[in-house]
Amino acid sequence: MIVTTKQLFAAAYGKYAIGAYNINNLEQTMGLFRGNMDSQAPFIIQISKGARSFTHKTMLEGLIRAADQVFPDAVFAVHLDHGDEQTCYDCINSGFYSSVMIDASGEPFAGNIATTKRVVDAAHAKGIVVEAELGQLGGVEEHVKVDEANAKLTDPNQAREFVEKSGCDSLACAIGTSHGAFKFSGSQGLHFEVLEQIQKRLPGFPLVMHGSSSVPQEEVARINAAGGNLKGAKGVNEDEFKRAAQLGVTKVNIDTDGRLVWTRVHREFFRDFPEKFDLRDPGKIFMTEYAKFIAHKNEKLGSAGHLEEVRKLVK
Ligand code: G3H
Ligand code: 13P
Ligand code: ZN
């Protein structure tokens, strides 16, 4: 059942966070649904601009519609990740997405508000909800490239004005994370003090944490042992998700960790079975491993076991 992120956030706020997982293909879609059913968790499917153009935007929609039939008990939102204004309108008009993110975080404050407000007006007219971003994460997103020196933590003093003027339904905050597998060069971590200040100014308002992959060191070691070269990769401590959830984070974005699972499975498979060439062999292992990975994340986020309760609330 496709629901809006707003409905999921109402159920989760202050108690746990909903996992928002990026997908690009069939095997990820199957693993994602299986993992969420195994852990009995509501979830958010994220589709990036790159994912939409990887094959054809209609292909991913078709996969998700099919998964909705194969897993009739699943409760999830379909969300555009890091949209520019035009892609937001495309998704709003598609009739398929229940939620879009407008990422105008690269614009000055007033411009970010104005762009976000235009998208909010178009989305709300169709019952679709909007995530916006204030502050800038380091790392690479599709249309925004920010090096660490220029990353800006969200200014708590701007947060309330931004939300009131833009009308957005949730707010992505920069609190020290970045996208990709190389998040922290030293002993940096999450800025909970910034999160606390934002929550004080926006009590009850759903906050979003991007760049939340934990980049498990065991996964990195296995990839490197199978021929990879990911030296110095480092991520967020997943034991901190629950503290973030208590401070208003209701959506935690995870993409890189899923890519690491894919890379580990395929590198090890072709190292161990150099004579094989049936794509379904590593594909089956990947779906199983991806499902386990999703179930594990949901435990860490606290969303595991909440499916039935959420279903009752959204019906
Ligand atoms: O924030 C970016 C997400 O990890 C999506 O990555 O744009 O390469 O699909 P992508
Ligand atoms: P990671 O690169 O940490 O997985 O972050 C993903 C993300 O924020 C997608 O919007
Ligand atoms: Zn992101």
Short mmCIF file of N, CA, C and O and ligand atoms in Angstrom, two decimals, residues 22 46 81-82 178-180 183 210-213 253-256, ligand 2:
data_model
loop_
_atom_site.label_atom_id
_atom_site.label_comp_id
_atom_site.label_asym_id
_atom_site.label_seq_id
_atom_site.Cartn_x
_atom_site.Cartn_y
_atom_site.Cartn_z
N ASN A 22 17.28 3.96 -1.29
CA ASN A 22 17.32 4.22 -2.74
C ASN A 22 17.34 2.90 -3.50
O ASN A 22 18.07 1.98 -3.13
N GLN A 46 13.14 5.42 -2.15
CA GLN A 46 13.65 6.67 -2.72
C GLN A 46 14.11 6.44 -4.15
O GLN A 46 14.84 5.49 -4.42
N ASP A 81 14.06 11.57 -4.57
CA ASP A 81 15.21 11.97 -3.74
C ASP A 81 15.97 13.09 -4.46
O ASP A 81 16.27 12.98 -5.66
N HIS A 82 16.26 14.17 -3.76
CA HIS A 82 17.06 15.29 -4.30
C HIS A 82 16.55 15.79 -5.65
O HIS A 82 17.33 15.86 -6.63
N SER A 178 27.61 13.38 5.28
CA SER A 178 27.78 13.70 3.86
C SER A 178 27.40 12.45 3.07
O SER A 178 27.29 11.36 3.62
N HIS A 179 27.18 12.63 1.78
CA HIS A 179 26.82 11.48 0.94
C HIS A 179 28.05 10.63 0.62
O HIS A 179 29.17 11.14 0.62
N GLY A 180 27.84 9.38 0.36
CA GLY A 180 28.91 8.52 -0.13
C GLY A 180 29.60 7.71 0.96
O GLY A 180 29.15 7.67 2.12
N LYS A 183 32.80 9.64 4.69
CA LYS A 183 32.09 10.74 5.36
C LYS A 183 32.97 11.54 6.30
O LYS A 183 32.85 12.75 6.38
N HIS A 210 20.02 12.99 5.85
CA HIS A 210 20.64 12.42 4.65
C HIS A 210 22.01 11.88 5.01
O HIS A 210 22.52 12.09 6.11
N GLY A 211 22.63 11.21 4.03
CA GLY A 211 24.01 10.75 4.22
C GLY A 211 24.18 9.87 5.43
O GLY A 211 25.14 10.02 6.18
N SER A 212 23.25 8.92 5.64
CA SER A 212 23.23 8.18 6.90
C SER A 212 23.80 6.77 6.82
O SER A 212 23.61 5.97 7.74
N SER A 213 24.46 6.44 5.72
CA SER A 213 25.06 5.11 5.65
C SER A 213 26.14 4.96 6.71
O SER A 213 26.84 5.92 7.04
N ASN A 253 18.10 8.50 5.48
CA ASN A 253 18.39 8.12 4.09
C ASN A 253 19.62 7.24 3.99
O ASN A 253 20.71 7.62 4.44
N ILE A 254 19.44 6.09 3.35
CA ILE A 254 20.54 5.13 3.23
C ILE A 254 20.61 4.61 1.79
O ILE A 254 19.65 4.00 1.30
N ASP A 255 21.69 4.86 1.13
CA ASP A 255 21.91 4.36 -0.22
C ASP A 255 23.26 3.65 -0.32
O ASP A 255 23.35 2.48 -0.73
N THR A 256 24.32 4.34 0.09
CA THR A 256 25.68 3.80 -0.05
C THR A 256 25.83 2.40 0.54
O THR A 256 26.44 1.52 -0.08
P1 13P B 2 24.40 7.76 1.88
O1 13P B 2 25.33 8.11 0.77
O2 13P B 2 25.04 7.96 3.22
O3 13P B 2 23.82 6.41 1.75
O4 13P B 2 23.19 8.83 1.82
C1 13P B 2 22.10 8.62 0.95
C2 13P B 2 21.22 9.82 0.84
O5 13P B 2 21.28 10.77 1.59
C3 13P B 2 20.23 9.79 -0.25
O6 13P B 2 19.52 10.99 -0.33
#
